[in-house]
Amino acid sequence: INYKTYLSLIPLLISLSHTITAFLKNTKIYKITFLTTCIIWIYYNYSVKAFTCLIGNILEAFSTSISLHKTKKKERFSPLFQQLL
């Protein structure tokens, strides 16, 4: 670990959070963690002027938020479908 500023700790914290949540069975928690870390990556890549990675992180955050929305919608209608079966 090479500590110069607080920005040098961001990739380490993101990697730790991904590693910890990867072992969880709940995909919703993993998606929320992924969205949170995408936002942190956006801040980090903007700070270090990595604009190509910034575009990729924005697209990842957008697709993850769509996935979370679909998951929430599916959970909301899940009891209704279970009654029909």
Short mmCIF file of N, CA and C in Angstrom, two decimals:
data_model
loop_
_atom_site.label_atom_id
_atom_site.label_comp_id
_atom_site.label_asym_id
_atom_site.label_seq_id
_atom_site.Cartn_x
_atom_site.Cartn_y
_atom_site.Cartn_z
N ILE A 1 0.85 -1.17 0.00
CA ILE A 1 0.00 0.00 0.00
C ILE A 1 0.90 1.23 0.00
N ASN A 2 0.61 2.09 -0.93
CA ASN A 2 1.37 3.33 -1.04
C ASN A 2 0.42 4.48 -0.72
N TYR A 3 0.58 5.07 0.44
CA TYR A 3 -0.34 6.12 0.88
C TYR A 3 0.29 7.49 0.64
N LYS A 4 -0.31 8.25 -0.26
CA LYS A 4 0.11 9.63 -0.49
C LYS A 4 -1.00 10.59 -0.08
N THR A 5 -2.20 10.32 -0.54
CA THR A 5 -3.37 11.12 -0.17
C THR A 5 -4.52 10.16 0.11
N TYR A 6 -5.63 10.73 0.49
CA TYR A 6 -6.81 9.89 0.72
C TYR A 6 -7.28 9.21 -0.55
N LEU A 7 -6.94 9.78 -1.71
CA LEU A 7 -7.34 9.17 -2.98
C LEU A 7 -6.66 7.83 -3.20
N SER A 8 -5.49 7.64 -2.64
CA SER A 8 -4.81 6.37 -2.84
C SER A 8 -5.46 5.22 -2.06
N LEU A 9 -6.31 5.54 -1.11
CA LEU A 9 -7.00 4.50 -0.34
C LEU A 9 -8.32 4.06 -1.00
N ILE A 10 -8.84 4.86 -1.91
CA ILE A 10 -10.13 4.56 -2.52
C ILE A 10 -10.14 3.22 -3.27
N PRO A 11 -9.16 2.92 -4.13
CA PRO A 11 -9.19 1.60 -4.80
C PRO A 11 -9.12 0.43 -3.82
N LEU A 12 -8.39 0.58 -2.75
CA LEU A 12 -8.31 -0.48 -1.74
C LEU A 12 -9.66 -0.70 -1.07
N LEU A 13 -10.33 0.37 -0.69
CA LEU A 13 -11.64 0.25 -0.04
C LEU A 13 -12.69 -0.34 -0.98
N ILE A 14 -12.62 0.05 -2.25
CA ILE A 14 -13.57 -0.49 -3.22
C ILE A 14 -13.33 -1.99 -3.42
N SER A 15 -12.09 -2.38 -3.52
CA SER A 15 -11.77 -3.81 -3.70
C SER A 15 -12.22 -4.63 -2.49
N LEU A 16 -12.01 -4.10 -1.31
CA LEU A 16 -12.45 -4.80 -0.10
C LEU A 16 -13.97 -4.96 -0.06
N SER A 17 -14.68 -3.90 -0.41
CA SER A 17 -16.15 -3.99 -0.37
C SER A 17 -16.67 -4.97 -1.41
N HIS A 18 -16.06 -5.01 -2.60
CA HIS A 18 -16.48 -5.99 -3.60
C HIS A 18 -16.18 -7.41 -3.15
N THR A 19 -15.04 -7.61 -2.54
CA THR A 19 -14.66 -8.94 -2.08
C THR A 19 -15.60 -9.44 -0.99
N ILE A 20 -15.93 -8.57 -0.06
CA ILE A 20 -16.81 -8.97 1.05
C ILE A 20 -18.21 -9.27 0.55
N THR A 21 -18.75 -8.42 -0.30
CA THR A 21 -20.13 -8.63 -0.75
C THR A 21 -20.25 -9.73 -1.80
N ALA A 22 -19.15 -10.13 -2.42
CA ALA A 22 -19.22 -11.21 -3.41
C ALA A 22 -19.58 -12.54 -2.77
N PHE A 23 -19.30 -12.70 -1.49
CA PHE A 23 -19.61 -13.94 -0.80
C PHE A 23 -21.04 -13.98 -0.27
N LEU A 24 -21.76 -12.88 -0.35
CA LEU A 24 -23.15 -12.86 0.11
C LEU A 24 -24.07 -13.46 -0.94
N LYS A 25 -25.12 -14.08 -0.48
CA LYS A 25 -26.06 -14.71 -1.41
C LYS A 25 -27.11 -13.72 -1.93
N ASN A 26 -27.28 -12.60 -1.25
CA ASN A 26 -28.29 -11.62 -1.63
C ASN A 26 -27.77 -10.75 -2.76
N THR A 27 -28.36 -10.89 -3.94
CA THR A 27 -27.88 -10.11 -5.09
C THR A 27 -28.26 -8.64 -4.98
N LYS A 28 -29.32 -8.34 -4.26
CA LYS A 28 -29.73 -6.94 -4.12
C LYS A 28 -28.66 -6.16 -3.34
N ILE A 29 -28.11 -6.76 -2.29
CA ILE A 29 -27.05 -6.09 -1.53
C ILE A 29 -25.82 -5.90 -2.42
N TYR A 30 -25.51 -6.91 -3.24
CA TYR A 30 -24.36 -6.80 -4.13
C TYR A 30 -24.57 -5.68 -5.15
N LYS A 31 -25.78 -5.55 -5.67
CA LYS A 31 -26.06 -4.49 -6.64
C LYS A 31 -25.97 -3.12 -6.00
N ILE A 32 -26.45 -2.99 -4.76
CA ILE A 32 -26.37 -1.71 -4.07
C ILE A 32 -24.92 -1.35 -3.79
N THR A 33 -24.14 -2.34 -3.38
CA THR A 33 -22.71 -2.11 -3.15
C THR A 33 -22.02 -1.73 -4.45
N PHE A 34 -22.36 -2.41 -5.53
CA PHE A 34 -21.76 -2.10 -6.82
C PHE A 34 -22.10 -0.69 -7.27
N LEU A 35 -23.34 -0.27 -7.06
CA LEU A 35 -23.73 1.09 -7.43
C LEU A 35 -22.99 2.11 -6.58
N THR A 36 -22.86 1.85 -5.30
CA THR A 36 -22.13 2.76 -4.41
C THR A 36 -20.67 2.87 -4.82
N THR A 37 -20.05 1.74 -5.13
CA THR A 37 -18.65 1.79 -5.52
C THR A 37 -18.47 2.42 -6.90
N CYS A 38 -19.47 2.28 -7.77
CA CYS A 38 -19.41 2.98 -9.07
C CYS A 38 -19.38 4.48 -8.87
N ILE A 39 -20.18 4.96 -7.94
CA ILE A 39 -20.20 6.40 -7.67
C ILE A 39 -18.87 6.85 -7.09
N ILE A 40 -18.29 6.03 -6.23
CA ILE A 40 -16.97 6.37 -5.67
C ILE A 40 -15.91 6.34 -6.77
N TRP A 41 -15.99 5.35 -7.69
CA TRP A 41 -15.05 5.31 -8.82
C TRP A 41 -15.21 6.54 -9.71
N ILE A 42 -16.43 7.01 -9.88
CA ILE A 42 -16.65 8.22 -10.69
C ILE A 42 -15.91 9.39 -10.05
N TYR A 43 -16.03 9.53 -8.76
CA TYR A 43 -15.32 10.60 -8.05
C TYR A 43 -13.81 10.44 -8.18
N TYR A 44 -13.33 9.21 -8.00
CA TYR A 44 -11.89 8.95 -8.07
C TYR A 44 -11.35 9.22 -9.47
N ASN A 45 -12.03 8.70 -10.48
CA ASN A 45 -11.53 8.88 -11.86
C ASN A 45 -11.60 10.33 -12.30
N TYR A 46 -12.57 11.06 -11.81
CA TYR A 46 -12.62 12.49 -12.12
C TYR A 46 -11.46 13.23 -11.43
N SER A 47 -11.15 12.82 -10.21
CA SER A 47 -10.07 13.48 -9.46
C SER A 47 -8.71 13.25 -10.07
N VAL A 48 -8.49 12.05 -10.63
CA VAL A 48 -7.19 11.75 -11.23
C VAL A 48 -7.19 11.99 -12.74
N LYS A 49 -8.26 12.56 -13.25
CA LYS A 49 -8.41 12.93 -14.66
C LYS A 49 -8.36 11.72 -15.60
N ALA A 50 -8.95 10.61 -15.18
CA ALA A 50 -9.04 9.42 -16.03
C ALA A 50 -10.43 9.41 -16.67
N PHE A 51 -10.57 10.19 -17.73
CA PHE A 51 -11.89 10.44 -18.29
C PHE A 51 -12.46 9.25 -19.06
N THR A 52 -11.60 8.41 -19.63
CA THR A 52 -12.09 7.22 -20.32
C THR A 52 -12.73 6.26 -19.33
N CYS A 53 -12.09 6.06 -18.21
CA CYS A 53 -12.65 5.20 -17.16
C CYS A 53 -13.91 5.83 -16.56
N LEU A 54 -13.94 7.14 -16.51
CA LEU A 54 -15.09 7.86 -15.98
C LEU A 54 -16.35 7.56 -16.80
N ILE A 55 -16.19 7.53 -18.12
CA ILE A 55 -17.33 7.22 -18.99
C ILE A 55 -17.82 5.81 -18.73
N GLY A 56 -16.89 4.87 -18.59
CA GLY A 56 -17.28 3.49 -18.29
C GLY A 56 -17.98 3.36 -16.96
N ASN A 57 -17.52 4.09 -15.95
CA ASN A 57 -18.16 4.05 -14.64
C ASN A 57 -19.55 4.65 -14.66
N ILE A 58 -19.75 5.68 -15.43
CA ILE A 58 -21.08 6.27 -15.56
C ILE A 58 -22.04 5.27 -16.19
N LEU A 59 -21.57 4.57 -17.22
CA LEU A 59 -22.42 3.56 -17.87
C LEU A 59 -22.70 2.39 -16.92
N GLU A 60 -21.71 1.98 -16.14
CA GLU A 60 -21.92 0.92 -15.15
C GLU A 60 -22.94 1.33 -14.10
N ALA A 61 -22.83 2.55 -13.61
CA ALA A 61 -23.77 3.03 -12.61
C ALA A 61 -25.18 3.10 -13.18
N PHE A 62 -25.29 3.53 -14.42
CA PHE A 62 -26.59 3.62 -15.07
C PHE A 62 -27.21 2.23 -15.23
N SER A 63 -26.44 1.27 -15.70
CA SER A 63 -26.99 -0.08 -15.90
C SER A 63 -27.31 -0.77 -14.57
N THR A 64 -26.52 -0.50 -13.54
CA THR A 64 -26.80 -1.08 -12.23
C THR A 64 -28.06 -0.49 -11.62
N SER A 65 -28.28 0.81 -11.82
CA SER A 65 -29.50 1.42 -11.29
C SER A 65 -30.74 0.88 -12.02
N ILE A 66 -30.62 0.61 -13.31
CA ILE A 66 -31.73 -0.01 -14.05
C ILE A 66 -31.99 -1.41 -13.50
N SER A 67 -30.92 -2.16 -13.24
CA SER A 67 -31.07 -3.51 -12.69
C SER A 67 -31.73 -3.49 -11.31
N LEU A 68 -31.34 -2.54 -10.48
CA LEU A 68 -31.97 -2.41 -9.16
C LEU A 68 -33.44 -2.06 -9.27
N HIS A 69 -33.77 -1.22 -10.22
CA HIS A 69 -35.17 -0.84 -10.43
C HIS A 69 -35.99 -2.05 -10.86
N LYS A 70 -35.43 -2.86 -11.77
CA LYS A 70 -36.15 -4.06 -12.21
C LYS A 70 -36.29 -5.06 -11.07
N THR A 71 -35.26 -5.17 -10.23
CA THR A 71 -35.34 -6.08 -9.09
C THR A 71 -36.42 -5.63 -8.11
N LYS A 72 -36.48 -4.33 -7.86
CA LYS A 72 -37.50 -3.81 -6.95
C LYS A 72 -38.89 -4.04 -7.52
N LYS A 73 -39.05 -3.84 -8.81
CA LYS A 73 -40.35 -4.04 -9.45
C LYS A 73 -40.74 -5.52 -9.39
N LYS A 74 -39.78 -6.41 -9.59
CA LYS A 74 -40.05 -7.84 -9.54
C LYS A 74 -40.43 -8.28 -8.13
N GLU A 75 -39.76 -7.73 -7.10
CA GLU A 75 -40.08 -8.07 -5.72
C GLU A 75 -41.46 -7.56 -5.33
N ARG A 76 -41.85 -6.44 -5.89
CA ARG A 76 -43.15 -5.87 -5.55
C ARG A 76 -44.28 -6.75 -6.08
N PHE A 77 -44.10 -7.33 -7.27
CA PHE A 77 -45.15 -8.15 -7.86
C PHE A 77 -44.99 -9.63 -7.54
N SER A 78 -43.96 -10.02 -6.85
CA SER A 78 -43.72 -11.42 -6.54
C SER A 78 -44.84 -12.07 -5.73
N PRO A 79 -45.37 -11.45 -4.68
CA PRO A 79 -46.47 -12.09 -3.92
C PRO A 79 -47.72 -12.30 -4.79
N LEU A 80 -47.98 -11.38 -5.72
CA LEU A 80 -49.14 -11.52 -6.59
C LEU A 80 -49.00 -12.77 -7.47
N PHE A 81 -47.79 -12.97 -8.03
CA PHE A 81 -47.56 -14.13 -8.88
C PHE A 81 -47.60 -15.42 -8.08
N GLN A 82 -47.17 -15.39 -6.84
CA GLN A 82 -47.20 -16.60 -6.01
C GLN A 82 -48.63 -16.99 -5.69
N GLN A 83 -49.53 -16.03 -5.57
CA GLN A 83 -50.94 -16.35 -5.31
C GLN A 83 -51.59 -17.00 -6.53
N LEU A 84 -51.13 -16.63 -7.71
CA LEU A 84 -51.70 -17.20 -8.93
C LEU A 84 -51.26 -18.65 -9.13
N LEU A 85 -50.13 -19.03 -8.58
CA LEU A 85 -49.61 -20.40 -8.78
C LEU A 85 -50.24 -21.36 -7.87
#
